PDB file of C-alpha atoms in Angstrom:
ATOM      1  CA  MET A   1       0.021   0.005   0.013  1.00 62.00           C
ATOM      2  CA  ARG A   2       2.783   2.469   1.037  1.00 69.00           C
ATOM      3  CA  ASP A   3       4.693   1.687  -2.235  1.00 83.00           C
ATOM      4  CA  GLU A   4       1.565   2.320  -4.331  1.00 91.00           C
ATOM      5  CA  ALA A   5       0.967   5.569  -2.418  1.00 92.00           C
ATOM      6  CA  HIS A   6       4.423   6.623  -3.080  1.00 93.00           C
ATOM      7  CA  ALA A   7       4.177   5.727  -6.697  1.00 94.00           C
ATOM      8  CA  VAL A   8       1.211   7.983  -7.047  1.00 96.00           C
ATOM      9  CA  LEU A   9       2.537  10.824  -4.996  1.00 95.00           C
ATOM     10  CA  ARG A  10       5.916  10.832  -6.426  1.00 96.00           C
ATOM     11  CA  GLN A  11       4.250  12.269  -9.722  1.00 96.00           C
ATOM     12  CA  ASP A  12       3.879  15.421  -8.042  1.00 96.00           C
ATOM     13  CA  PRO A  13       7.455  17.004  -7.730  1.00 96.00           C
ATOM     14  CA  VAL A  14       6.798  18.810  -4.468  1.00 96.00           C
ATOM     15  CA  MET A  15       5.419  15.667  -2.886  1.00 96.00           C
ATOM     16  CA  ALA A  16       8.368  13.636  -4.332  1.00 95.00           C
ATOM     17  CA  GLY A  17      10.701  16.084  -2.271  1.00 95.00           C
ATOM     18  CA  LEU A  18       8.833  15.572   0.952  1.00 95.00           C
ATOM     19  CA  ILE A  19       8.954  11.780   0.588  1.00 94.00           C
ATOM     20  CA  ASP A  20      12.723  11.987   0.094  1.00 94.00           C
ATOM     21  CA  ARG A  21      13.096  14.540   3.015  1.00 92.00           C
ATOM     22  CA  HIS A  22      10.714  13.005   5.771  1.00 91.00           C
ATOM     23  CA  ASP A  23       9.498  10.015   7.225  1.00 80.00           C
ATOM     24  CA  PRO A  24       5.674  10.258   7.263  1.00 78.00           C
ATOM     25  CA  TYR A  25       4.084  11.672  10.365  1.00 71.00           C
ATOM     26  CA  VAL A  26       3.297   8.791  12.597  1.00 73.00           C
ATOM     27  CA  GLU A  27       1.504   8.635  16.043  1.00 73.00           C
ATOM     28  CA  PRO A  28       1.831   6.446  18.900  1.00 75.00           C
ATOM     29  CA  ASP A  29      -0.723   3.438  18.929  1.00 79.00           C
ATOM     30  CA  TRP A  30      -3.598   5.254  20.744  1.00 86.00           C
ATOM     31  CA  THR A  31      -6.991   3.446  21.482  1.00 91.00           C
ATOM     32  CA  GLU A  32      -9.810   4.776  19.541  1.00 93.00           C
ATOM     33  CA  TYR A  33     -11.236   6.767  22.490  1.00 94.00           C
ATOM     34  CA  GLU A  34      -7.741   8.045  23.481  1.00 94.00           C
ATOM     35  CA  ARG A  35      -7.339   9.573  20.040  1.00 91.00           C
ATOM     36  CA  LEU A  36     -10.805  11.112  20.015  1.00 93.00           C
ATOM     37  CA  CYS A  37      -9.890  12.635  23.364  1.00 94.00           C
ATOM     38  CA  ILE A  38      -6.650  13.929  21.800  1.00 92.00           C
ATOM     39  CA  SER A  39      -8.472  15.496  18.846  1.00 89.00           C
ATOM     40  CA  ILE A  40     -10.937  17.256  21.329  1.00 92.00           C
ATOM     41  CA  ILE A  41      -7.965  18.627  23.491  1.00 93.00           C
ATOM     42  CA  ASN A  42      -6.215  19.700  20.416  1.00 88.00           C
ATOM     43  CA  GLN A  43      -9.251  21.896  19.239  1.00 84.00           C
ATOM     44  CA  GLN A  44      -8.342  25.499  18.914  1.00 82.00           C
ATOM     45  CA  LEU A  45      -4.894  25.029  20.740  1.00 83.00           C
ATOM     46  CA  SER A  46      -1.362  25.410  19.300  1.00 81.00           C
ATOM     47  CA  THR A  47       0.554  22.071  18.953  1.00 79.00           C
ATOM     48  CA  ALA A  48       2.713  22.826  22.185  1.00 86.00           C
ATOM     49  CA  SER A  49      -0.163  23.882  24.411  1.00 91.00           C
ATOM     50  CA  ALA A  50      -2.276  20.887  23.308  1.00 90.00           C
ATOM     51  CA  ALA A  51       0.558  18.430  23.958  1.00 90.00           C
ATOM     52  CA  ALA A  52       1.152  19.980  27.450  1.00 95.00           C
ATOM     53  CA  VAL A  53      -2.702  19.712  28.354  1.00 96.00           C
ATOM     54  CA  ARG A  54      -2.676  16.134  26.930  1.00 95.00           C
ATOM     55  CA  GLU A  55       0.176  15.109  29.064  1.00 95.00           C
ATOM     56  CA  ARG A  56      -1.441  16.450  32.211  1.00 97.00           C
ATOM     57  CA  VAL A  57      -4.868  14.882  31.511  1.00 96.00           C
ATOM     58  CA  PHE A  58      -3.273  11.548  30.724  1.00 95.00           C
ATOM     59  CA  ASP A  59      -1.204  11.682  33.942  1.00 96.00           C
ATOM     60  CA  LEU A  60      -4.250  12.632  35.888  1.00 96.00           C
ATOM     61  CA  LEU A  61      -6.056   9.456  34.640  1.00 95.00           C
ATOM     62  CA  ASP A  62      -2.719   7.381  35.340  1.00 93.00           C
ATOM     63  CA  GLY A  63      -2.587   6.528  31.438  1.00 88.00           C
ATOM     64  CA  ASP A  64      -6.082   4.887  31.799  1.00 91.00           C
ATOM     65  CA  VAL A  65      -7.814   7.060  29.244  1.00 94.00           C
ATOM     66  CA  THR A  66     -11.245   5.198  29.153  1.00 96.00           C
ATOM     67  CA  PRO A  67     -14.834   6.447  29.074  1.00 97.00           C
ATOM     68  CA  GLU A  68     -15.153   5.243  32.408  1.00 97.00           C
ATOM     69  CA  ALA A  69     -12.048   7.009  33.852  1.00 97.00           C
ATOM     70  CA  VAL A  70     -13.165  10.249  32.253  1.00 97.00           C
ATOM     71  CA  LEU A  71     -16.564  10.114  33.545  1.00 97.00           C
ATOM     72  CA  ALA A  72     -15.374   9.354  37.069  1.00 97.00           C
ATOM     73  CA  ALA A  73     -12.653  12.084  37.029  1.00 97.00           C
ATOM     74  CA  GLU A  74     -13.397  15.337  39.029  1.00 97.00           C
ATOM     75  CA  ASP A  75     -14.193  18.439  37.143  1.00 96.00           C
ATOM     76  CA  ALA A  76     -11.678  20.484  39.330  1.00 97.00           C
ATOM     77  CA  ALA A  77      -8.951  18.120  38.556  1.00 97.00           C
ATOM     78  CA  LEU A  78      -9.683  18.011  34.903  1.00 97.00           C
ATOM     79  CA  ARG A  79      -9.649  21.913  34.920  1.00 97.00           C
ATOM     80  CA  ASP A  80      -6.420  22.048  36.825  1.00 97.00           C
ATOM     81  CA  ALA A  81      -4.926  19.838  33.923  1.00 96.00           C
ATOM     82  CA  GLY A  82      -5.895  22.647  31.511  1.00 96.00           C
ATOM     83  CA  LEU A  83      -9.183  21.614  30.213  1.00 96.00           C
ATOM     84  CA  SER A  84     -11.955  24.258  29.813  1.00 96.00           C
ATOM     85  CA  ARG A  85     -15.584  23.433  31.197  1.00 96.00           C
ATOM     86  CA  MET A  86     -16.568  23.094  27.510  1.00 96.00           C
ATOM     87  CA  LYS A  87     -13.951  20.609  26.673  1.00 96.00           C
ATOM     88  CA  ILE A  88     -14.626  18.463  29.929  1.00 97.00           C
ATOM     89  CA  GLU A  89     -18.087  18.375  28.662  1.00 97.00           C
ATOM     90  CA  TYR A  90     -17.127  17.276  25.249  1.00 96.00           C
ATOM     91  CA  LEU A  91     -14.893  14.582  26.610  1.00 97.00           C
ATOM     92  CA  ARG A  92     -17.692  13.330  28.735  1.00 97.00           C
ATOM     93  CA  ASN A  93     -20.182  13.368  25.806  1.00 97.00           C
ATOM     94  CA  ALA A  94     -17.603  11.294  23.730  1.00 97.00           C
ATOM     95  CA  ALA A  95     -17.245   8.839  26.786  1.00 97.00           C
ATOM     96  CA  ARG A  96     -21.032   8.245  26.934  1.00 98.00           C
ATOM     97  CA  ALA A  97     -21.302   7.837  23.161  1.00 97.00           C
ATOM     98  CA  PHE A  98     -18.478   5.236  23.317  1.00 96.00           C
ATOM     99  CA  GLN A  99     -20.464   3.304  26.056  1.00 96.00           C
ATOM    100  CA  GLU A 100     -23.584   3.295  23.874  1.00 96.00           C
ATOM    101  CA  ARG A 101     -22.191   2.492  20.494  1.00 95.00           C
ATOM    102  CA  ASP A 102     -19.145   0.751  18.823  1.00 95.00           C
ATOM    103  CA  TYR A 103     -16.831   3.409  17.322  1.00 95.00           C
ATOM    104  CA  THR A 104     -13.926   1.153  16.993  1.00 92.00           C
ATOM    105  CA  ARG A 105     -12.340   0.281  13.689  1.00 91.00           C
ATOM    106  CA  ALA A 106     -14.198  -2.896  13.508  1.00 93.00           C
ATOM    107  CA  GLY A 107     -17.450  -1.196  14.584  1.00 95.00           C
ATOM    108  CA  LEU A 108     -17.190   1.470  11.832  1.00 96.00           C
ATOM    109  CA  ALA A 109     -15.500  -0.799   9.087  1.00 95.00           C
ATOM    110  CA  SER A 110     -18.717  -1.165   7.062  1.00 96.00           C
ATOM    111  CA  HIS A 111     -19.435   2.667   7.132  1.00 97.00           C
ATOM    112  CA  THR A 112     -18.321   5.363   4.356  1.00 97.00           C
ATOM    113  CA  ASP A 113     -16.272   8.238   5.328  1.00 97.00           C
ATOM    114  CA  GLU A 114     -19.442  10.433   5.136  1.00 96.00           C
ATOM    115  CA  GLU A 115     -21.354   8.111   7.356  1.00 97.00           C
ATOM    116  CA  VAL A 116     -18.606   8.150   9.987  1.00 97.00           C
ATOM    117  CA  ILE A 117     -18.358  11.929   9.847  1.00 96.00           C
ATOM    118  CA  GLU A 118     -22.194  12.014  10.282  1.00 97.00           C
ATOM    119  CA  LEU A 119     -22.139   9.623  13.419  1.00 96.00           C
ATOM    120  CA  LEU A 120     -19.298  11.342  15.045  1.00 96.00           C
ATOM    121  CA  THR A 121     -20.688  14.818  14.582  1.00 96.00           C
ATOM    122  CA  GLU A 122     -23.845  13.648  16.375  1.00 96.00           C
ATOM    123  CA  ILE A 123     -21.723  13.862  19.406  1.00 96.00           C
ATOM    124  CA  LYS A 124     -21.789  17.322  20.989  1.00 95.00           C
ATOM    125  CA  GLY A 125     -18.404  18.664  20.795  1.00 92.00           C
ATOM    126  CA  ILE A 126     -17.240  16.697  17.706  1.00 94.00           C
ATOM    127  CA  GLY A 127     -16.995  18.829  14.610  1.00 92.00           C
ATOM    128  CA  ALA A 128     -16.003  17.846  11.100  1.00 91.00           C
ATOM    129  CA  TRP A 129     -12.341  18.658  11.798  1.00 88.00           C
ATOM    130  CA  THR A 130     -12.248  16.068  14.561  1.00 90.00           C
ATOM    131  CA  ALA A 131     -14.231  13.496  12.727  1.00 93.00           C
ATOM    132  CA  ARG A 132     -11.682  13.846   9.797  1.00 92.00           C
ATOM    133  CA  MET A 133      -8.828  13.351  12.315  1.00 89.00           C
ATOM    134  CA  TYR A 134     -10.554  10.126  13.495  1.00 92.00           C
ATOM    135  CA  LEU A 135     -10.918   8.860   9.915  1.00 94.00           C
ATOM    136  CA  LEU A 136      -7.310   9.606   9.111  1.00 92.00           C
ATOM    137  CA  PHE A 137      -5.618   8.387  12.397  1.00 88.00           C
ATOM    138  CA  VAL A 138      -8.059   5.835  13.923  1.00 89.00           C
ATOM    139  CA  LEU A 139      -9.805   4.287  11.122  1.00 93.00           C
ATOM    140  CA  GLU A 140      -6.691   4.849   8.784  1.00 92.00           C
ATOM    141  CA  ARG A 141      -8.860   5.769   5.715  1.00 95.00           C
ATOM    142  CA  PRO A 142      -6.472   6.307   2.942  1.00 95.00           C
ATOM    143  CA  ASP A 143      -8.140   9.288   1.070  1.00 97.00           C
ATOM    144  CA  ILE A 144      -8.646  12.045   3.749  1.00 96.00           C
ATOM    145  CA  LEU A 145      -7.754  15.531   3.048  1.00 95.00           C
ATOM    146  CA  PRO A 146      -8.453  17.559   6.333  1.00 93.00           C
ATOM    147  CA  LEU A 147      -8.611  21.140   5.003  1.00 93.00           C
ATOM    148  CA  GLY A 148     -10.140  22.191   8.449  1.00 89.00           C
ATOM    149  CA  ASP A 149      -6.637  21.671   9.840  1.00 88.00           C
ATOM    150  CA  LEU A 150      -4.645  24.851  10.086  1.00 87.00           C
ATOM    151  CA  ALA A 151      -1.210  23.056   9.707  1.00 88.00           C
ATOM    152  CA  VAL A 152      -2.394  21.288   6.553  1.00 94.00           C
ATOM    153  CA  ARG A 153      -3.590  24.545   4.991  1.00 95.00           C
ATOM    154  CA  ARG A 154      -0.375  26.394   6.039  1.00 94.00           C
ATOM    155  CA  GLY A 155       1.760  23.562   4.898  1.00 94.00           C
ATOM    156  CA  ILE A 156       0.165  23.512   1.354  1.00 96.00           C
ATOM    157  CA  GLU A 157       0.337  27.301   1.218  1.00 96.00           C
ATOM    158  CA  GLN A 158       3.994  27.216   1.905  1.00 94.00           C
ATOM    159  CA  LEU A 159       4.736  24.398  -0.527  1.00 95.00           C
ATOM    160  CA  TYR A 160       2.558  25.212  -3.363  1.00 96.00           C
ATOM    161  CA  GLY A 161       1.694  28.921  -3.052  1.00 94.00           C
ATOM    162  CA  ASP A 162       4.954  30.386  -1.805  1.00 90.00           C
ATOM    163  CA  GLY A 163       3.227  31.140   1.511  1.00 86.00           C
ATOM    164  CA  ASP A 164       0.420  33.090  -0.188  1.00 92.00           C
ATOM    165  CA  GLU A 165      -3.148  32.388   0.886  1.00 94.00           C
ATOM    166  CA  LEU A 166      -4.844  29.745  -1.260  1.00 95.00           C
ATOM    167  CA  SER A 167      -8.698  28.977  -1.253  1.00 96.00           C
ATOM    168  CA  ARG A 168      -9.847  25.535   0.008  1.00 95.00           C
ATOM    169  CA  GLY A 169     -10.861  25.081  -3.737  1.00 96.00           C
ATOM    170  CA  GLU A 170      -7.399  25.680  -4.923  1.00 97.00           C
ATOM    171  CA  MET A 171      -6.141  23.222  -2.236  1.00 97.00           C
ATOM    172  CA  ARG A 172      -8.452  20.710  -3.353  1.00 97.00           C
ATOM    173  CA  GLU A 173      -7.256  21.157  -6.859  1.00 97.00           C
ATOM    174  CA  ILE A 174      -3.682  20.764  -5.901  1.00 97.00           C
ATOM    175  CA  ALA A 175      -4.497  17.676  -3.807  1.00 97.00           C
ATOM    176  CA  GLU A 176      -6.381  16.030  -6.661  1.00 97.00           C
ATOM    177  CA  PRO A 177      -3.622  14.064  -8.282  1.00 97.00           C
ATOM    178  CA  TRP A 178      -2.891  12.690  -4.795  1.00 97.00           C
ATOM    179  CA  ARG A 179      -6.181  10.599  -4.828  1.00 97.00           C
ATOM    180  CA  PRO A 180      -6.607   7.917  -3.608  1.00 97.00           C
ATOM    181  CA  HIS A 181      -3.729   8.494  -1.135  1.00 97.00           C
ATOM    182  CA  ARG A 182      -4.443  12.059   0.243  1.00 97.00           C
ATOM    183  CA  SER A 183      -4.011  10.659   4.029  1.00 95.00           C
ATOM    184  CA  THR A 184      -0.385   9.797   3.163  1.00 95.00           C
ATOM    185  CA  ALA A 185       0.219  13.105   1.534  1.00 96.00           C
ATOM    186  CA  THR A 186      -1.263  14.860   4.559  1.00 95.00           C
ATOM    187  CA  ARG A 187       1.039  13.065   6.714  1.00 92.00           C
ATOM    188  CA  TYR A 188       4.125  14.305   4.654  1.00 94.00           C
ATOM    189  CA  ILE A 189       2.644  17.844   4.842  1.00 94.00           C
ATOM    190  CA  TRP A 190       2.490  17.613   8.603  1.00 89.00           C
ATOM    191  CA  ALA A 191       6.022  16.299   8.653  1.00 88.00           C
ATOM    192  CA  GLU A 192       7.324  19.084   6.651  1.00 90.00           C
ATOM    193  CA  TYR A 193       5.381  21.671   8.725  1.00 86.00           C
ATOM    194  CA  GLU A 194       6.505  20.428  12.089  1.00 81.00           C
ATOM    195  CA  SER A 195      10.154  20.352  10.851  1.00 82.00           C
ATOM    196  CA  ASP A 196      10.200  24.138  10.263  1.00 70.00           C
TER     197      ASP A 196
END
């Protein structure tokens, strides 16, 4: 799969350069619920701030980041770890949803990308960006282009627009030749963006 993705992406000279310069962005092996919590924590925070809050929250829960642990945690302790009241509510909404329904890779395997986005965005606090992160990182769907992600947009602008602002339509056009491997391309854009 990776070789096939590289063969497609290397037809784009900019992407070929990224493949030569970077290993693709890879994350630790989080559980499905942990990854959703991380996306919620990351909402509207810089990478550094989000990482610091995530670390404090995971420490508070002794690394046992499960729906049950989040529901049992005290509000004050979660706030001390850096979560806003709103994000505490969102993490708990996600916890209850996970207790009621199977959002695992296996549970969502038969759903299309659009169906997964629809299911996840029914949970208060989960927007389209978070749902796309879930598709990309948890379900490992191959053709996700998360233009709601600031780093992806900035990365595309730096690489393809000399830093000038591009519309999402222009970005989709740039990404069209990457199909059906836009998830892999996105990981290289992140790797380049984070190396600056």
